[in-house]
mmCIF file of C-alpha atoms and ligand atoms in Angstrom:
data_model
loop_
_atom_site.group_PDB
_atom_site.id
_atom_site.type_symbol
_atom_site.label_atom_id
_atom_site.label_comp_id
_atom_site.label_asym_id
_atom_site.label_seq_id
_atom_site.Cartn_x
_atom_site.Cartn_y
_atom_site.Cartn_z
ATOM 1 C CA MET A 1 21.358 12.128 -0.215
ATOM 2 C CA LYS A 2 22.551 11.711 -3.778
ATOM 3 C CA ASN A 3 24.982 8.769 -4.079
ATOM 4 C CA THR A 4 23.812 7.377 -0.743
ATOM 5 C CA THR A 5 22.760 3.738 -1.033
ATOM 6 C CA ILE A 6 20.033 2.708 1.366
ATOM 7 C CA LEU A 7 18.811 -0.860 1.874
ATOM 8 C CA ILE A 8 15.315 -1.249 3.304
ATOM 9 C CA THR A 9 13.810 -4.572 4.366
ATOM 10 C CA GLY A 10 10.050 -5.016 4.308
ATOM 11 C CA ALA A 11 9.924 -2.327 1.646
ATOM 12 C CA SER A 12 6.779 -3.437 -0.140
ATOM 13 C CA SER A 13 4.303 -1.878 2.288
ATOM 14 C CA GLY A 14 3.740 0.366 5.291
ATOM 15 C CA ILE A 15 6.701 2.080 6.935
ATOM 16 C CA GLY A 16 9.213 0.459 4.572
ATOM 17 C CA LYS A 17 7.390 1.687 1.486
ATOM 18 C CA ALA A 18 6.883 5.205 2.861
ATOM 19 C CA THR A 19 10.573 5.361 3.770
ATOM 20 C CA ALA A 20 11.543 4.220 0.262
ATOM 21 C CA GLU A 21 9.318 6.907 -1.245
ATOM 22 C CA LEU A 22 10.788 9.640 0.939
ATOM 23 C CA PHE A 23 14.406 8.653 0.305
ATOM 24 C CA ALA A 24 13.681 8.354 -3.429
ATOM 25 C CA LYS A 25 12.499 11.981 -3.393
ATOM 26 C CA ASN A 26 15.810 12.885 -1.759
ATOM 27 C CA GLY A 27 17.678 11.208 -4.618
ATOM 28 C CA ALA A 28 19.066 8.213 -2.706
ATOM 29 C CA ARG A 29 19.851 4.924 -4.489
ATOM 30 C CA LEU A 30 17.644 2.199 -3.042
ATOM 31 C CA ILE A 31 17.949 -1.528 -2.501
ATOM 32 C CA LEU A 32 14.420 -2.612 -1.713
ATOM 33 C CA CYS A 33 13.867 -6.008 -0.121
ATOM 34 C CA GLY A 34 10.671 -7.927 0.404
ATOM 35 C CA ARG A 35 8.797 -11.146 -0.092
ATOM 36 C CA ARG A 36 6.209 -9.891 -2.580
ATOM 37 C CA GLN A 37 7.886 -9.449 -5.960
ATOM 38 C CA GLU A 38 4.839 -7.907 -7.620
ATOM 39 C CA ARG A 39 4.573 -5.178 -4.999
ATOM 40 C CA LEU A 40 8.301 -4.516 -5.196
ATOM 41 C CA ASP A 41 8.077 -4.197 -8.996
ATOM 42 C CA GLN A 42 5.199 -1.723 -8.691
ATOM 43 C CA LEU A 43 7.078 0.313 -6.118
ATOM 44 C CA LYS A 44 10.215 0.376 -8.252
ATOM 45 C CA ASP A 45 8.188 1.612 -11.250
ATOM 46 C CA SER A 46 6.691 4.413 -9.166
ATOM 47 C CA LEU A 47 10.035 5.742 -7.878
ATOM 48 C CA ASN A 48 12.094 8.276 -9.730
ATOM 49 C CA THR A 49 15.495 6.996 -8.611
ATOM 50 C CA GLU A 50 17.908 4.106 -9.147
ATOM 51 C CA VAL A 51 16.435 0.988 -7.528
ATOM 52 C CA HIS A 52 17.688 -2.577 -7.123
ATOM 53 C CA LEU A 53 15.213 -5.197 -5.887
ATOM 54 C CA LEU A 54 15.970 -8.207 -3.704
ATOM 55 C CA ASN A 55 13.246 -10.783 -3.165
ATOM 56 C CA PHE A 56 13.838 -12.845 -0.021
ATOM 57 C CA ASP A 57 12.400 -13.651 3.383
ATOM 58 C CA VAL A 58 14.488 -12.278 6.287
ATOM 59 C CA ARG A 59 13.591 -15.424 8.250
ATOM 60 C CA ASP A 60 15.503 -17.596 5.796
ATOM 61 C CA ARG A 61 19.144 -17.403 6.857
ATOM 62 C CA THR A 62 20.570 -18.894 3.650
ATOM 63 C CA ALA A 63 18.363 -16.689 1.458
ATOM 64 C CA VAL A 64 19.485 -13.556 3.340
ATOM 65 C CA PHE A 65 23.188 -14.219 2.776
ATOM 66 C CA GLU A 66 22.644 -15.311 -0.847
ATOM 67 C CA ALA A 67 20.620 -12.183 -1.616
ATOM 68 C CA ILE A 68 23.263 -9.830 -0.195
ATOM 69 C CA GLU A 69 26.012 -11.821 -1.932
ATOM 70 C CA SER A 70 24.116 -11.520 -5.239
ATOM 71 C CA LEU A 71 24.336 -7.718 -5.283
ATOM 72 C CA PRO A 72 26.112 -6.425 -8.401
ATOM 73 C CA SER A 73 29.358 -4.579 -7.666
ATOM 74 C CA GLN A 74 27.780 -1.127 -8.076
ATOM 75 C CA TRP A 75 25.299 -2.018 -5.313
ATOM 76 C CA LYS A 76 27.707 -3.668 -2.871
ATOM 77 C CA GLN A 77 28.433 -0.538 -0.852
ATOM 78 C CA ILE A 78 25.461 -0.020 1.441
ATOM 79 C CA ASP A 79 25.599 3.243 3.358
ATOM 80 C CA VAL A 80 22.425 2.847 5.379
ATOM 81 C CA LEU A 81 20.636 -0.335 6.428
ATOM 82 C CA ILE A 82 17.051 0.046 7.592
ATOM 83 C CA ASN A 83 15.918 -3.145 9.304
ATOM 84 C CA ASN A 84 12.218 -2.534 8.939
ATOM 85 C CA ALA A 85 10.771 -5.995 8.182
ATOM 86 C CA GLY A 86 8.728 -7.399 11.038
ATOM 87 C CA ASN A 87 5.210 -8.176 12.088
ATOM 88 C CA ALA A 88 2.940 -9.024 14.984
ATOM 89 C CA HIS A 89 1.032 -12.300 14.851
ATOM 90 C CA GLY A 90 -1.827 -12.641 17.306
ATOM 91 C CA LEU A 91 -2.613 -10.801 20.532
ATOM 92 C CA ASP A 92 -3.325 -13.611 22.965
ATOM 93 C CA PRO A 93 -2.333 -14.598 26.490
ATOM 94 C CA VAL A 94 0.682 -16.901 26.720
ATOM 95 C CA GLN A 95 -1.498 -19.809 27.818
ATOM 96 C CA THR A 96 -3.625 -19.813 24.659
ATOM 97 C CA ALA A 97 -1.252 -18.269 22.119
ATOM 98 C CA ASP A 98 -0.269 -20.126 18.980
ATOM 99 C CA LEU A 99 3.316 -21.421 18.857
ATOM 100 C CA ASP A 100 3.483 -20.797 15.111
ATOM 101 C CA ASP A 101 2.759 -17.122 15.784
ATOM 102 C CA TRP A 102 5.616 -17.034 18.282
ATOM 103 C CA ASP A 103 8.015 -18.652 15.816
ATOM 104 C CA ALA A 104 7.024 -16.174 13.109
ATOM 105 C CA MET A 105 7.685 -13.196 15.405
ATOM 106 C CA ILE A 106 10.979 -14.449 16.822
ATOM 107 C CA ASP A 107 12.206 -15.561 13.388
ATOM 108 C CA GLY A 108 11.162 -12.390 11.563
ATOM 109 C CA ASN A 109 11.494 -9.603 14.106
ATOM 110 C CA VAL A 110 14.585 -10.877 15.903
ATOM 111 C CA LYS A 111 16.557 -13.361 13.816
ATOM 112 C CA GLY A 112 15.714 -11.542 10.569
ATOM 113 C CA VAL A 113 17.220 -8.288 11.879
ATOM 114 C CA MET A 114 20.319 -10.172 13.058
ATOM 115 C CA TYR A 115 20.852 -12.066 9.791
ATOM 116 C CA VAL A 116 20.500 -9.023 7.536
ATOM 117 C CA THR A 117 22.771 -6.981 9.802
ATOM 118 C CA LYS A 118 25.433 -9.692 9.835
ATOM 119 C CA ALA A 119 25.296 -10.060 6.052
ATOM 120 C CA ILE A 120 25.737 -6.341 5.445
ATOM 121 C CA LEU A 121 28.240 -5.524 8.150
ATOM 122 C CA PRO A 122 31.579 -6.614 6.582
ATOM 123 C CA GLN A 123 31.613 -3.854 3.958
ATOM 124 C CA MET A 124 30.673 -1.215 6.555
ATOM 125 C CA ILE A 125 33.445 -2.394 8.870
ATOM 126 C CA GLU A 126 35.946 -2.389 6.016
ATOM 127 C CA ARG A 127 35.041 1.201 5.090
ATOM 128 C CA LYS A 128 34.663 2.294 8.723
ATOM 129 C CA ALA A 129 31.418 3.985 7.738
ATOM 130 C CA GLY A 130 27.721 3.294 7.575
ATOM 131 C CA GLN A 131 24.514 3.475 9.528
ATOM 132 C CA ILE A 132 22.053 0.887 10.813
ATOM 133 C CA ILE A 133 18.534 1.795 11.890
ATOM 134 C CA ASN A 134 16.357 -0.878 13.478
ATOM 135 C CA LEU A 135 12.582 -0.702 13.741
ATOM 136 C CA GLY A 136 11.753 -1.285 17.368
ATOM 137 C CA SER A 137 8.426 -0.368 18.910
ATOM 138 C CA ILE A 138 6.839 1.100 22.018
ATOM 139 C CA ALA A 139 6.274 -2.648 22.568
ATOM 140 C CA GLY A 140 10.043 -2.950 22.923
ATOM 141 C CA LEU A 141 10.095 -0.447 25.758
ATOM 142 C CA GLU A 142 6.963 -1.455 27.684
ATOM 143 C CA VAL A 143 5.094 -4.754 27.919
ATOM 144 C CA TYR A 144 1.331 -4.630 27.490
ATOM 145 C CA PRO A 145 -1.370 -7.256 28.132
ATOM 146 C CA ASN A 146 -1.230 -10.106 25.581
ATOM 147 C CA GLY A 147 1.810 -8.507 23.951
ATOM 148 C CA ASN A 148 4.117 -11.129 25.532
ATOM 149 C CA VAL A 149 6.148 -12.552 22.641
ATOM 150 C CA TYR A 150 5.682 -9.587 20.286
ATOM 151 C CA CYS A 151 6.985 -7.368 23.108
ATOM 152 C CA ALA A 152 9.808 -9.847 23.759
ATOM 153 C CA SER A 153 10.793 -9.680 20.090
ATOM 154 C CA LYS A 154 10.909 -5.885 20.142
ATOM 155 C CA PHE A 155 12.762 -5.802 23.488
ATOM 156 C CA ALA A 156 15.279 -8.065 21.735
ATOM 157 C CA VAL A 157 15.569 -5.586 18.860
ATOM 158 C CA ASP A 158 16.317 -2.850 21.390
ATOM 159 C CA ALA A 159 18.967 -4.959 23.158
ATOM 160 C CA PHE A 160 20.515 -5.978 19.838
ATOM 161 C CA THR A 161 20.614 -2.331 18.757
ATOM 162 C CA GLN A 162 22.410 -1.329 21.956
ATOM 163 C CA GLY A 163 24.841 -4.225 21.610
ATOM 164 C CA LEU A 164 25.562 -3.341 17.992
ATOM 165 C CA ARG A 165 26.257 0.271 18.898
ATOM 166 C CA ILE A 166 28.785 -0.896 21.482
ATOM 167 C CA ASP A 167 30.509 -3.456 19.253
ATOM 168 C CA LEU A 168 30.649 -1.138 16.242
ATOM 169 C CA ASN A 169 31.846 1.848 18.227
ATOM 170 C CA PRO A 170 35.476 1.474 17.030
ATOM 171 C CA TYR A 171 34.349 1.608 13.409
ATOM 172 C CA GLY A 172 32.425 4.860 13.319
ATOM 173 C CA ILE A 173 29.228 3.096 12.276
ATOM 174 C CA ARG A 174 26.085 4.835 13.493
ATOM 175 C CA VAL A 175 23.473 2.593 15.110
ATOM 176 C CA GLY A 176 20.026 3.588 16.288
ATOM 177 C CA ALA A 177 16.471 2.414 16.768
ATOM 178 C CA ILE A 178 13.101 3.940 16.175
ATOM 179 C CA HIS A 179 10.214 3.019 18.457
ATOM 180 C CA PRO A 180 6.781 3.831 17.031
ATOM 181 C CA GLY A 181 3.500 3.595 18.863
ATOM 182 C CA LEU A 182 0.242 3.118 16.967
ATOM 183 C CA VAL A 183 0.890 3.456 13.244
ATOM 184 C CA GLU A 184 -1.967 2.920 10.796
ATOM 185 C CA THR A 185 -0.616 0.361 8.324
ATOM 186 C CA GLU A 186 -1.346 -3.287 7.526
ATOM 187 C CA PHE A 187 0.161 -4.060 10.954
ATOM 188 C CA SER A 188 -3.140 -4.826 12.684
ATOM 189 C CA MET A 189 -4.560 -6.712 9.683
ATOM 190 C CA VAL A 190 -1.566 -9.041 9.942
ATOM 191 C CA ARG A 191 -1.753 -9.226 13.731
ATOM 192 C CA PHE A 192 -5.479 -10.082 13.620
ATOM 193 C CA LYS A 193 -5.116 -12.387 10.606
ATOM 194 C CA GLY A 194 -7.274 -10.363 8.242
ATOM 195 C CA ASP A 195 -10.033 -9.449 10.730
ATOM 196 C CA GLU A 196 -10.924 -6.038 9.298
ATOM 197 C CA THR A 197 -13.297 -4.922 12.033
ATOM 198 C CA ARG A 198 -10.866 -5.694 14.827
ATOM 199 C CA SER A 199 -8.043 -4.128 12.908
ATOM 200 C CA LYS A 200 -9.941 -0.918 12.053
ATOM 201 C CA ASN A 201 -10.974 -0.524 15.700
ATOM 202 C CA VAL A 202 -7.340 -0.127 16.721
ATOM 203 C CA TYR A 203 -7.144 3.210 14.878
ATOM 204 C CA ALA A 204 -10.816 4.175 14.534
ATOM 205 C CA THR A 205 -11.242 6.763 17.269
ATOM 206 C CA ILE A 206 -7.745 8.173 17.476
ATOM 207 C CA THR A 207 -5.516 10.090 15.104
ATOM 208 C CA ALA A 208 -2.897 7.392 14.594
ATOM 209 C CA LEU A 209 0.583 7.906 13.234
ATOM 210 C CA GLN A 210 0.943 7.339 9.499
ATOM 211 C CA ALA A 211 3.801 5.469 7.857
ATOM 212 C CA GLN A 212 5.087 8.800 6.496
ATOM 213 C CA ASP A 213 5.524 10.119 10.049
ATOM 214 C CA ILE A 214 7.972 7.313 10.786
ATOM 215 C CA ALA A 215 9.692 7.824 7.437
ATOM 216 C CA HIS A 216 10.350 11.475 8.337
ATOM 217 C CA ALA A 217 11.922 10.461 11.656
ATOM 218 C CA ILE A 218 14.141 7.931 9.876
ATOM 219 C CA GLU A 219 15.122 10.611 7.378
ATOM 220 C CA TYR A 220 16.156 12.826 10.302
ATOM 221 C CA MET A 221 18.310 10.042 11.788
ATOM 222 C CA VAL A 222 20.129 9.749 8.461
ATOM 223 C CA ALA A 223 20.321 13.471 7.680
ATOM 224 C CA VAL A 224 22.037 14.667 10.869
ATOM 225 C CA PRO A 225 25.774 15.320 10.456
ATOM 226 C CA PRO A 226 28.002 12.219 10.508
ATOM 227 C CA HIS A 227 29.345 13.002 13.989
ATOM 228 C CA VAL A 228 25.798 12.767 15.402
ATOM 229 C CA THR A 229 24.109 9.463 16.275
ATOM 230 C CA ILE A 230 20.434 9.508 17.114
ATOM 231 C CA ALA A 231 20.433 6.484 19.422
ATOM 232 C CA ASP A 232 16.657 6.219 19.509
ATOM 233 C CA ILE A 233 13.465 8.011 18.733
ATOM 234 C CA THR A 234 10.162 7.075 20.354
ATOM 235 C CA LEU A 235 7.297 8.346 18.256
ATOM 236 C CA LEU A 236 3.715 8.272 19.569
ATOM 237 C CA PRO A 237 0.455 9.642 18.266
ATOM 238 C CA THR A 238 -0.579 12.583 20.439
ATOM 239 C CA ASP A 239 -3.594 10.426 21.365
ATOM 240 C CA GLN A 240 -1.264 7.817 22.899
ATOM 241 C CA ALA A 241 0.617 8.411 26.184
ATOM 242 C CA ASN A 242 2.405 5.059 26.457
ATOM 243 C CA ALA A 243 1.875 1.427 25.481
ATOM 244 C CA THR A 244 -1.479 1.206 27.254
ATOM 245 C CA VAL A 245 -2.853 4.691 27.759
ATOM 246 C CA VAL A 246 -4.686 5.790 24.632
ATOM 247 C CA ASN A 247 -7.208 8.610 24.408
ATOM 248 C CA ARG A 248 -9.923 6.765 22.497
ATOM 249 C CA LYS A 249 -12.854 9.022 21.688
ATOM 250 C CA GLN A 250 -16.414 7.697 21.539
HETATM 251 C C1 LIG B 1 3.453 -1.500 17.055
HETATM 252 C C2 LIG B 1 2.873 -0.688 18.152
HETATM 253 O O1 LIG B 1 1.525 -0.648 20.305
HETATM 254 O O2 LIG B 1 0.713 -2.104 18.544
HETATM 255 O O3 LIG B 1 4.681 -2.052 17.347
HETATM 256 O O4 LIG B 1 2.672 -2.686 19.782
HETATM 257 S S1 LIG B 1 1.913 -1.597 19.232
#
C-alpha cells in the first residue's frame, strides 16, 4: 500500500484509530481527520508513516469543504476515503428521546458522510479511480428496540452507499460499506453519555469484536485487486447472531 493515500474520518479513537494503525504498518500515507487535535497529534507521533492531520467536525458543512480544500498539493490525491466518523447518542423510545441526540446522529452519521464524500469526489472522478468505504452497522440492516434514529441514520448510510455505487459506476470508483455488530470501543460510553456501568455491561459477558477486527476487514476491502469491489461486509462477534440475539453468559 506504499504511495496509497487514505483519508480516515473519526481517526482519533476506536475503529478509525485502529484502521490508521493498520494502514500505517502497511506503509500507506494517511490523512487523519478528527475533532480532538491532541489525540490526533499523539496518534501521528505514534505512527511510522507520512501523516497529514485535519481538525474539523464532519457535521460542519463549511468546515468540511474548507479542510479538504486546505490540503497541500502532495495530499490532494486521495485514493481511499474511509467515512468512519459517527456515533450513537442515547438508546430511548421515540416518545421520550432527546431531539438533540437525534440531530447529532443525523448530522454526524448521515450528513457528515455525505459532505466528506462530496468534498473528496471531484478528484476521484477526474482520475477515474478511488475507493470509498462507509461505516454502516448491523443497526443499518435491522432495527432494534430503542434504536429508532440511530438505526435510521445507519440505514441511510447503507442507502447512500448503494446510491453512490450506482452513480459512480461509470468512473471505476469502488464503493462499499462495512456493517459491524458489537464492537468494544468508546461507542457505548458515548451512547450512554459516560455511564460506565451501563456501557461495560454491553460487552461484559460476551467476546465482543475489537476495533482491530474491523480494521482488518477494511484492509481486505482495500487490498483486493482493483477489478474487485467488496460491496459490503457484515461482521458480528460469534456471540451475536443478529441485531437482537446475543449469547450473553451469566
Ligand atoms: C453499533 C452496533 O448493535 O450497538 O453500530 O447498534 S449496535
